[in-house]
Coordinates of C-alpha atoms in Angstrom, one line a residue:
Chain A
M10 CA 160.8 -128.4 72.3
D11 CA 159.3 -125.8 69.6
I12 CA 160.4 -127.9 67.0
I13 CA 159.1 -131.1 68.3
Y14 CA 155.8 -129.2 68.9
Q15 CA 155.7 -128.0 65.2
F16 CA 156.7 -131.4 64.0
Y17 CA 153.5 -133.1 66.0
L18 CA 151.5 -130.2 65.0
K19 CA 152.5 -130.9 61.4
F20 CA 151.9 -134.8 61.6
L21 CA 148.3 -134.6 63.3
E22 CA 147.2 -132.0 60.9
Q23 CA 148.2 -134.5 58.1
M24 CA 146.1 -137.0 59.4
G25 CA 143.1 -134.6 59.6
I26 CA 142.8 -134.3 63.6
D27 CA 141.2 -131.1 64.8
N28 CA 143.4 -128.5 66.2
G29 CA 141.9 -128.5 69.5
L30 CA 142.6 -132.0 70.2
I31 CA 146.1 -132.0 69.1
I32 CA 147.0 -129.2 71.9
L33 CA 145.0 -131.0 74.3
S34 CA 147.0 -134.1 73.3
W35 CA 150.5 -132.2 73.4
Y36 CA 150.0 -131.8 77.4
F37 CA 150.6 -135.7 77.7
F38 CA 154.2 -135.3 76.9
P39 CA 155.3 -132.9 79.3
F40 CA 152.8 -134.7 81.9
C41 CA 155.1 -138.2 81.0
L42 CA 158.2 -136.0 81.4
T43 CA 156.8 -134.7 84.9
I44 CA 156.1 -137.8 86.2
L45 CA 159.5 -139.6 85.1
A46 CA 161.5 -136.5 86.7
M47 CA 159.2 -137.0 90.2
V48 CA 160.1 -140.8 89.8
F49 CA 164.0 -140.1 89.1
V50 CA 163.9 -137.3 92.0
A51 CA 162.5 -139.8 94.3
V52 CA 165.0 -142.7 93.5
V53 CA 167.9 -140.2 94.0
L54 CA 167.1 -138.5 96.8
M55 CA 166.0 -141.9 98.9
V56 CA 169.2 -143.5 98.2
F57 CA 171.0 -140.3 99.3
E58 CA 169.1 -139.7 102.0
Q59 CA 168.6 -143.6 103.3
G60 CA 171.4 -145.2 101.7
I61 CA 174.6 -143.0 101.3
I62 CA 174.6 -140.6 104.1
P63 CA 174.0 -143.5 106.9
Y64 CA 176.6 -145.4 105.2
F65 CA 179.2 -142.7 106.1
R66 CA 177.8 -141.8 109.2
N67 CA 177.9 -145.4 111.0
K68 CA 180.1 -147.5 108.7
K69 CA 180.6 -150.0 111.7
N70 CA 176.9 -151.2 111.7
D71 CA 176.7 -151.5 107.6
I72 CA 174.9 -154.6 108.0
E73 CA 172.2 -153.3 109.7
H74 CA 171.9 -150.3 107.8
S75 CA 172.0 -152.2 104.7
C76 CA 169.1 -154.1 106.0
K77 CA 167.2 -151.1 106.9
F78 CA 167.8 -149.2 103.6
S79 CA 166.9 -152.9 101.5
S80 CA 163.6 -152.8 103.5
L81 CA 163.3 -149.4 102.7
I82 CA 163.3 -149.8 99.1
S83 CA 161.6 -153.3 98.9
G84 CA 158.7 -151.5 101.1
A85 CA 158.5 -148.5 98.6
F86 CA 158.9 -150.0 95.3
N87 CA 156.9 -153.6 96.2
F88 CA 154.2 -153.5 93.5
W89 CA 153.8 -157.2 93.4
G90 CA 154.5 -158.4 96.7
D91 CA 152.3 -159.4 99.7
K92 CA 149.8 -156.9 100.8
T93 CA 149.9 -156.1 104.2
T94 CA 148.3 -153.4 106.3
L95 CA 148.8 -152.8 110.1
C96 CA 145.8 -150.8 110.1
K97 CA 142.6 -150.3 108.3
P98 CA 142.0 -147.5 106.4
G99 CA 138.9 -145.3 107.3
S100 CA 137.1 -146.5 104.2
F101 CA 137.8 -147.9 100.8
F102 CA 137.2 -144.2 99.2
M103 CA 139.1 -142.4 101.7
D104 CA 142.6 -143.3 100.9
K105 CA 142.1 -142.8 97.7
V106 CA 141.2 -139.1 98.3
V107 CA 144.1 -138.8 100.4
L108 CA 146.4 -140.3 97.2
L109 CA 145.0 -137.8 95.0
L110 CA 145.1 -134.9 97.7
I111 CA 148.7 -135.5 98.3
F112 CA 150.3 -136.8 94.6
V113 CA 148.1 -134.3 92.2
P114 CA 149.3 -131.0 93.5
V115 CA 152.9 -132.2 93.3
V116 CA 152.6 -133.0 90.1
I117 CA 151.1 -129.7 89.3
M118 CA 153.7 -127.8 91.2
F119 CA 156.2 -129.5 89.0
G120 CA 154.1 -128.4 86.0
L121 CA 154.2 -124.6 86.8
I122 CA 158.2 -124.2 87.1
P123 CA 159.7 -122.8 83.9
Y124 CA 162.7 -125.4 83.2
S125 CA 163.8 -123.3 80.4
N126 CA 162.9 -120.0 78.3
K127 CA 160.6 -122.5 76.1
Y128 CA 159.7 -125.2 78.3
I129 CA 157.2 -124.3 81.0
P130 CA 154.6 -127.1 81.1
I131 CA 151.9 -125.3 82.4
I132 CA 151.9 -121.4 81.5
S133 CA 150.3 -119.0 84.0
E134 CA 150.2 -115.7 84.9
V135 CA 149.2 -116.4 88.3
G136 CA 151.5 -119.2 88.7
V137 CA 152.8 -118.4 92.1
I138 CA 149.1 -118.3 93.6
L139 CA 148.7 -121.8 91.5
F140 CA 152.0 -123.1 93.5
W141 CA 150.5 -121.8 96.7
T142 CA 147.0 -123.5 96.2
G143 CA 149.1 -126.7 95.7
V144 CA 150.8 -126.5 98.9
V145 CA 147.4 -125.5 100.5
V146 CA 146.1 -128.9 99.2
F147 CA 148.7 -130.9 99.8
V148 CA 148.8 -129.8 103.5
F149 CA 145.0 -131.2 103.7
G150 CA 145.9 -134.1 101.8
L151 CA 148.3 -134.8 105.1
L152 CA 145.4 -133.8 107.4
F153 CA 143.2 -136.3 105.6
K154 CA 145.7 -139.1 105.6
G155 CA 145.9 -138.9 109.6
L156 CA 141.9 -138.5 109.4
C157 CA 141.3 -141.7 107.7
A158 CA 143.8 -143.7 110.2
N159 CA 140.3 -144.5 112.4
N160 CA 142.7 -144.2 115.3
K161 CA 142.0 -140.9 117.6
F162 CA 145.9 -141.1 118.6
E163 CA 146.7 -140.5 114.7
H164 CA 144.5 -138.0 114.4
V165 CA 145.9 -135.8 117.2
A166 CA 149.3 -136.7 115.9
T167 CA 148.8 -135.8 112.5
V168 CA 147.2 -132.7 113.5
R169 CA 150.3 -131.9 115.6
S170 CA 152.4 -132.9 112.4
I171 CA 150.4 -130.5 110.3
L172 CA 150.6 -127.5 112.6
L173 CA 154.4 -128.1 112.5
F174 CA 154.3 -128.1 109.1
C175 CA 152.1 -124.8 108.9
S176 CA 154.6 -123.0 111.3
C177 CA 157.4 -123.6 108.7
L178 CA 155.5 -122.6 105.7
V179 CA 154.6 -119.2 107.2
P180 CA 158.1 -118.0 106.8
I181 CA 158.1 -119.1 103.6
V182 CA 155.2 -117.2 102.4
L183 CA 156.6 -114.2 103.9
V184 CA 159.7 -114.6 101.7
V185 CA 157.7 -115.5 98.8
S186 CA 155.3 -112.3 99.3
G187 CA 158.6 -110.3 99.5
C188 CA 160.0 -111.7 96.1
V189 CA 156.3 -111.4 94.2
M190 CA 156.3 -107.7 95.4
F191 CA 159.8 -106.9 94.2
A192 CA 159.6 -108.3 91.0
S193 CA 155.8 -107.1 90.4
S194 CA 154.8 -110.5 89.2
L195 CA 152.8 -113.6 89.7
N196 CA 154.4 -115.1 86.7
I197 CA 157.6 -117.6 88.0
N198 CA 159.3 -117.3 84.4
E199 CA 159.0 -113.2 84.9
I200 CA 160.5 -113.6 88.1
V201 CA 163.5 -115.5 87.0
L202 CA 163.9 -113.1 83.9
A203 CA 164.4 -110.4 86.2
Q204 CA 167.2 -111.6 87.4
S205 CA 169.3 -112.0 84.1
S206 CA 172.3 -110.2 83.5
S207 CA 175.3 -110.0 81.8
G208 CA 177.4 -110.4 85.2
G209 CA 175.7 -113.5 85.8
V210 CA 175.4 -114.1 89.8
V211 CA 175.7 -110.6 90.1
G212 CA 171.9 -110.2 88.9
W213 CA 170.4 -113.1 91.1
S214 CA 168.0 -112.3 94.0
V215 CA 170.0 -113.9 96.4
I216 CA 172.5 -110.9 96.9
P217 CA 170.1 -108.3 98.0
G218 CA 167.6 -110.8 99.6
F219 CA 170.1 -112.9 101.2
I220 CA 167.9 -112.8 104.4
G221 CA 165.0 -114.1 102.6
F222 CA 166.9 -117.1 101.1
L223 CA 168.6 -118.3 104.5
I224 CA 164.9 -118.2 106.0
F225 CA 163.7 -120.3 103.2
V226 CA 166.4 -122.7 103.3
V227 CA 166.3 -123.0 106.8
S228 CA 162.6 -123.8 106.5
L229 CA 163.0 -126.3 104.0
L230 CA 165.6 -128.0 106.3
L231 CA 162.6 -128.1 109.1
I232 CA 160.0 -129.2 106.9
S233 CA 162.4 -132.3 106.0
Y234 CA 162.5 -132.9 109.4
I235 CA 158.9 -132.8 109.8
F236 CA 158.3 -135.2 107.0
D237 CA 160.9 -137.6 108.7
E238 CA 157.6 -137.9 111.1
I239 CA 154.8 -137.8 108.8
F240 CA 156.2 -140.5 106.3
S241 CA 157.6 -142.3 109.0
V242 CA 156.6 -146.1 109.1
E243 CA 154.6 -145.7 112.3
N244 CA 152.6 -142.9 110.1
L245 CA 152.0 -144.7 107.1
N246 CA 149.9 -147.6 108.3
G247 CA 147.3 -148.7 105.8
F248 CA 149.5 -147.7 102.7
S249 CA 151.4 -150.5 101.0
G250 CA 152.4 -151.4 97.5
I251 CA 151.9 -148.6 94.8
K252 CA 150.0 -146.5 97.1
L253 CA 153.2 -146.3 99.6
C254 CA 155.2 -145.6 96.3
L255 CA 153.2 -142.5 95.6
L256 CA 153.3 -141.4 98.8
F257 CA 157.2 -141.6 98.9
V258 CA 157.5 -140.0 95.5
A259 CA 155.0 -137.1 96.5
K260 CA 157.1 -136.8 100.0
Y261 CA 160.6 -136.2 97.7
G262 CA 158.9 -134.5 94.9
F263 CA 157.3 -131.7 97.0
L264 CA 160.9 -131.3 98.9
F265 CA 162.6 -131.0 95.4
V266 CA 159.8 -128.7 94.0
L267 CA 160.4 -126.3 96.8
S268 CA 164.0 -126.3 96.5
L269 CA 162.9 -125.4 92.6
L270 CA 161.0 -122.6 93.5
C271 CA 163.6 -121.2 96.0
I272 CA 166.2 -121.6 93.1
C273 CA 163.7 -119.6 90.9
L274 CA 163.0 -117.1 93.3
F275 CA 166.5 -116.5 94.6
C276 CA 169.2 -118.3 92.4
G277 CA 168.2 -117.3 88.7
G278 CA 166.2 -120.2 88.2
Y279 CA 167.7 -121.8 84.6
L280 CA 169.9 -118.7 84.3
P281 CA 173.8 -119.8 84.1
L282 CA 176.0 -119.1 86.5
F283 CA 178.6 -116.8 84.6
G284 CA 176.3 -114.9 82.3
F285 CA 176.8 -117.0 79.4
Y286 CA 176.1 -120.4 78.1
L287 CA 178.5 -122.6 77.5
S288 CA 176.6 -124.1 74.6
E289 CA 177.0 -120.8 73.2
L290 CA 180.9 -121.3 73.0
I291 CA 180.4 -124.7 70.9
P292 CA 180.6 -123.6 66.8
I293 CA 177.6 -125.4 65.4
N294 CA 174.6 -124.3 63.6
F295 CA 172.0 -121.8 64.9
V296 CA 169.0 -124.5 65.3
L297 CA 171.2 -126.9 67.0
N298 CA 172.8 -124.1 69.2
N299 CA 169.6 -122.7 70.4
S300 CA 168.5 -126.3 71.2
A301 CA 171.6 -126.9 73.1
V302 CA 170.9 -123.6 75.2
Y303 CA 167.3 -124.9 76.5
I304 CA 168.9 -128.2 77.4
E305 CA 171.6 -126.3 79.0
Q306 CA 168.7 -124.2 80.8
I307 CA 167.5 -127.3 82.4
I308 CA 170.6 -129.0 83.5
W309 CA 171.4 -125.7 85.5
L310 CA 168.2 -125.6 87.2
I311 CA 168.2 -129.4 88.0
F312 CA 171.9 -129.0 89.1
K313 CA 171.2 -125.9 91.4
S314 CA 168.0 -127.4 92.8
F315 CA 169.8 -131.1 93.4
L316 CA 173.0 -129.0 94.8
L317 CA 170.6 -126.9 97.4
L318 CA 168.7 -130.1 98.5
F319 CA 171.5 -132.0 99.2
I320 CA 173.2 -129.7 101.4
V321 CA 169.8 -129.7 103.0
I322 CA 169.5 -133.4 103.6
W323 CA 173.3 -133.5 104.5
I324 CA 172.9 -131.2 107.4
K325 CA 169.8 -132.7 108.8
N326 CA 171.2 -136.1 108.8
I327 CA 174.5 -135.0 109.9
L328 CA 174.8 -132.0 112.4
W329 CA 171.6 -132.2 114.6
Q330 CA 168.3 -133.4 115.8
V331 CA 165.6 -131.1 116.3
N332 CA 162.2 -131.7 118.7
S333 CA 158.9 -130.1 118.0
E334 CA 159.6 -127.7 120.5
K335 CA 162.7 -126.5 118.8
I336 CA 160.9 -126.3 115.2
I337 CA 158.5 -124.1 117.0
N338 CA 160.9 -121.7 118.9
I339 CA 162.7 -121.4 115.6
T340 CA 159.6 -120.7 113.3
W341 CA 157.6 -118.6 115.4
R342 CA 160.5 -116.7 117.4
L343 CA 163.4 -116.6 114.5
L344 CA 162.0 -117.1 111.3
V345 CA 158.6 -115.5 111.3
P346 CA 160.0 -112.1 112.8
L347 CA 163.2 -112.3 110.4
G348 CA 160.5 -112.8 107.5
M349 CA 158.3 -109.9 108.6
L350 CA 161.7 -107.7 108.5
N351 CA 162.7 -108.7 105.4
F352 CA 159.3 -108.1 103.9
L353 CA 159.1 -104.4 105.4
V354 CA 162.8 -103.9 104.4
L355 CA 161.6 -105.1 100.7
C356 CA 158.5 -103.0 101.0
E357 CA 160.7 -100.1 101.7
A358 CA 162.9 -100.6 98.9
K359 CA 160.4 -101.4 96.8
Y360 CA 158.9 -97.7 97.8
L361 CA 162.4 -96.3 97.0
V362 CA 162.8 -97.8 93.5
G363 CA 159.5 -96.7 92.3
G364 CA 160.1 -93.1 93.3
G365 CA 157.8 -92.9 96.2
F366 CA 154.4 -92.4 96.3
Chain B
M27 CA 140.6 -119.2 79.7
Q28 CA 143.1 -120.9 77.4
E29 CA 145.7 -120.7 80.3
F30 CA 143.9 -122.8 82.3
I31 CA 143.8 -125.5 79.6
G32 CA 147.0 -127.0 80.9
L33 CA 146.4 -126.8 84.2
V34 CA 142.7 -128.7 84.0
V35 CA 144.7 -131.4 81.5
Y36 CA 147.8 -131.8 84.0
I37 CA 145.0 -132.5 87.0
S38 CA 143.1 -134.7 84.9
L39 CA 146.0 -136.9 83.9
A40 CA 147.5 -136.9 87.5
V41 CA 144.0 -138.2 88.7
V42 CA 143.9 -141.0 85.8
L43 CA 147.4 -142.0 86.7
V44 CA 146.9 -142.3 90.2
F45 CA 143.5 -144.5 89.8
I46 CA 145.6 -146.6 86.6
L47 CA 148.3 -147.3 88.9
I48 CA 146.1 -148.3 92.1
A49 CA 144.1 -150.5 89.5
C50 CA 147.2 -151.9 87.8
E51 CA 148.5 -153.2 91.2
R52 CA 145.6 -155.4 91.8
F53 CA 146.6 -157.2 88.5
I54 CA 150.1 -157.4 88.8
Q55 CA 149.9 -158.5 92.5
V56 CA 151.6 -162.0 92.8
V57 CA 150.4 -163.0 96.5
C58 CA 146.7 -162.5 97.5
G59 CA 146.2 -159.4 99.7
R60 CA 146.7 -160.2 103.5
K61 CA 145.3 -157.8 106.0
V62 CA 146.2 -157.7 109.4
K63 CA 145.2 -155.2 111.7
R64 CA 146.9 -154.3 114.7
V65 CA 146.3 -151.9 117.7
L66 CA 148.3 -148.7 117.3
E67 CA 149.2 -148.0 120.9
Q68 CA 152.4 -149.0 120.3
K69 CA 153.4 -146.5 117.9
V70 CA 156.6 -144.5 118.7
D71 CA 157.7 -141.2 117.6
G72 CA 160.0 -141.2 114.9
V73 CA 161.9 -138.1 115.4
S74 CA 161.4 -136.5 118.5
L75 CA 161.3 -138.1 122.1
D76 CA 158.1 -136.5 123.4
R77 CA 156.1 -139.5 122.9
F78 CA 152.9 -138.6 125.4
I79 CA 152.7 -134.9 124.5
R80 CA 152.0 -135.1 121.0
Y81 CA 148.6 -136.7 121.7
D82 CA 147.6 -133.4 124.0
S83 CA 144.3 -132.2 122.6
K84 CA 145.4 -128.8 122.5
Y85 CA 147.3 -129.4 119.4
L86 CA 143.5 -129.3 117.5
I87 CA 143.0 -125.6 118.1
F88 CA 146.8 -124.7 117.8
G89 CA 146.5 -126.5 114.6
L90 CA 143.3 -124.8 113.5
F91 CA 144.8 -121.2 114.0
F92 CA 148.0 -122.4 112.3
V93 CA 146.7 -123.5 109.0
L94 CA 144.0 -120.8 109.2
A95 CA 147.3 -118.4 109.3
F96 CA 149.3 -120.1 106.7
V97 CA 146.3 -120.4 104.4
S98 CA 145.3 -116.6 104.7
M99 CA 148.7 -115.3 104.0
G100 CA 148.6 -116.7 100.6
L101 CA 145.7 -114.0 99.9
V102 CA 147.9 -111.2 100.4
L103 CA 150.0 -112.1 96.9
P104 CA 147.7 -110.9 94.5
V105 CA 147.6 -107.7 96.5
L106 CA 151.6 -107.1 96.2
V107 CA 151.4 -107.3 92.1
K108 CA 149.4 -104.0 92.4
C109 CA 152.6 -102.3 94.3
V110 CA 154.3 -102.4 90.4
K111 CA 152.8 -98.5 90.4
A112 CA 154.0 -98.0 93.7
E113 CA 149.9 -96.8 94.8
V114 CA 149.4 -96.3 98.3
L115 CA 146.7 -98.4 98.9
P116 CA 148.5 -101.3 98.3
F117 CA 151.5 -100.6 100.8
I118 CA 148.7 -99.6 103.4
Q119 CA 146.8 -102.8 103.0
V120 CA 149.8 -105.1 103.6
G121 CA 151.1 -103.0 106.2
V122 CA 148.0 -103.4 108.0
F123 CA 148.1 -106.9 107.3
V124 CA 151.7 -107.5 108.3
F125 CA 151.0 -105.1 111.6
I126 CA 147.8 -107.4 112.6
L127 CA 150.3 -110.4 112.3
L128 CA 153.2 -108.9 114.2
L129 CA 150.5 -108.0 117.1
T130 CA 149.2 -111.3 117.1
L131 CA 153.0 -112.9 117.6
I132 CA 153.3 -110.8 120.1
Y133 CA 150.5 -111.3 121.9
A134 CA 151.4 -115.1 121.7
L135 CA 154.8 -115.0 122.9
G136 CA 153.7 -112.5 125.7
K137 CA 151.4 -115.2 126.6
N138 CA 153.7 -118.1 126.4
I139 CA 151.6 -119.6 124.2
L140 CA 154.6 -120.8 122.0
K141 CA 156.2 -122.5 125.0
W142 CA 155.2 -125.9 124.8
R143 CA 156.8 -127.2 128.0

């Protein structure tokens, strides 16, 4: 990325363009890559969740399943077809605001993740806080989505869904707080680098913080359940065409970016599994070797995140169904106390590592 | 200040993208828009079976407190970074915060607030 940036910088400087404008325009490229990644993730996860898993679960009804799947795909990516709305949104302005509040924070969260040591679209020392701000804005976007439905039942149902969603986010923020405190940094890249070791997996935070990792994964699983309700066909009345597509992309993008955060906090982010990069073994010249390392880092991060999310979606679709009562019980009676316990244990460990007061 | 340039550019580009896509949809749409308004009382729950419970007004109150709890949890993050020097004050602040949360949770469990049926 550095080589491309230097080339881009030299090219535009030769054309006599101002340096500040060059830096501003450079962000356009990572932004485009982010949007492409979000669309790719949405398509892959949608095909996996709605196409592949139900096919293997219920092979006898594959005709019915294929009809459902094709209607879902055509509904989500029907940019040019008939524009039918089941319920009129609150106002012309409101549904645009909802789209902005749901879609924009997911893009920002994607930008905050360090994909490799050199490729971090938005470099920030307070990355975790910005990430969390994005989550809060996303939650309020979902709240507005219900409120713009112009229907009192929709309002109460949305608040209830948000209630369940927040119940799952509280354990996650407890876990993230523990990781931030232990790494003593709000920069996600520094949290990843703190896990690097010659032993590979041995240095990852998942070994000392296995409880936290488990809490994160279970919360992610419950969030995927709640998203089925929030983004169900009945709750997406008033959104069709490109708006529905953006909502689906934001839904799967949010799940994936939470998975990315979990990997960055616990599984070493872009660090390799074995402690060394496979591309280092290939005898090529130094510049190409470095580039290959950065590409390998991106591949490692995406591979780990997809693996985690595939497992979560597979468990969600295969094992059991939960209702809201169970979600509340699991989160507030099990995950939140466990998260607090994990947090206090990490406090104690930090105290011991820091040499006491 | 420079580190927020990327953030601001990203937000601006994302906002512009959303409006461009919405505008493009109007041009590429083959069939003219047809809006059908239906009554929503027929809506069913996609996941759970508790179709009527979900419309209880108590969720408005609970939802408000849950959102407050979730948002306020993020406020503890900057305090935690101070723990790098193992100072006493941040540990006490975080300890008090977690203790208050724990008390609230115990109270809620004792009053059966979280038991919904």
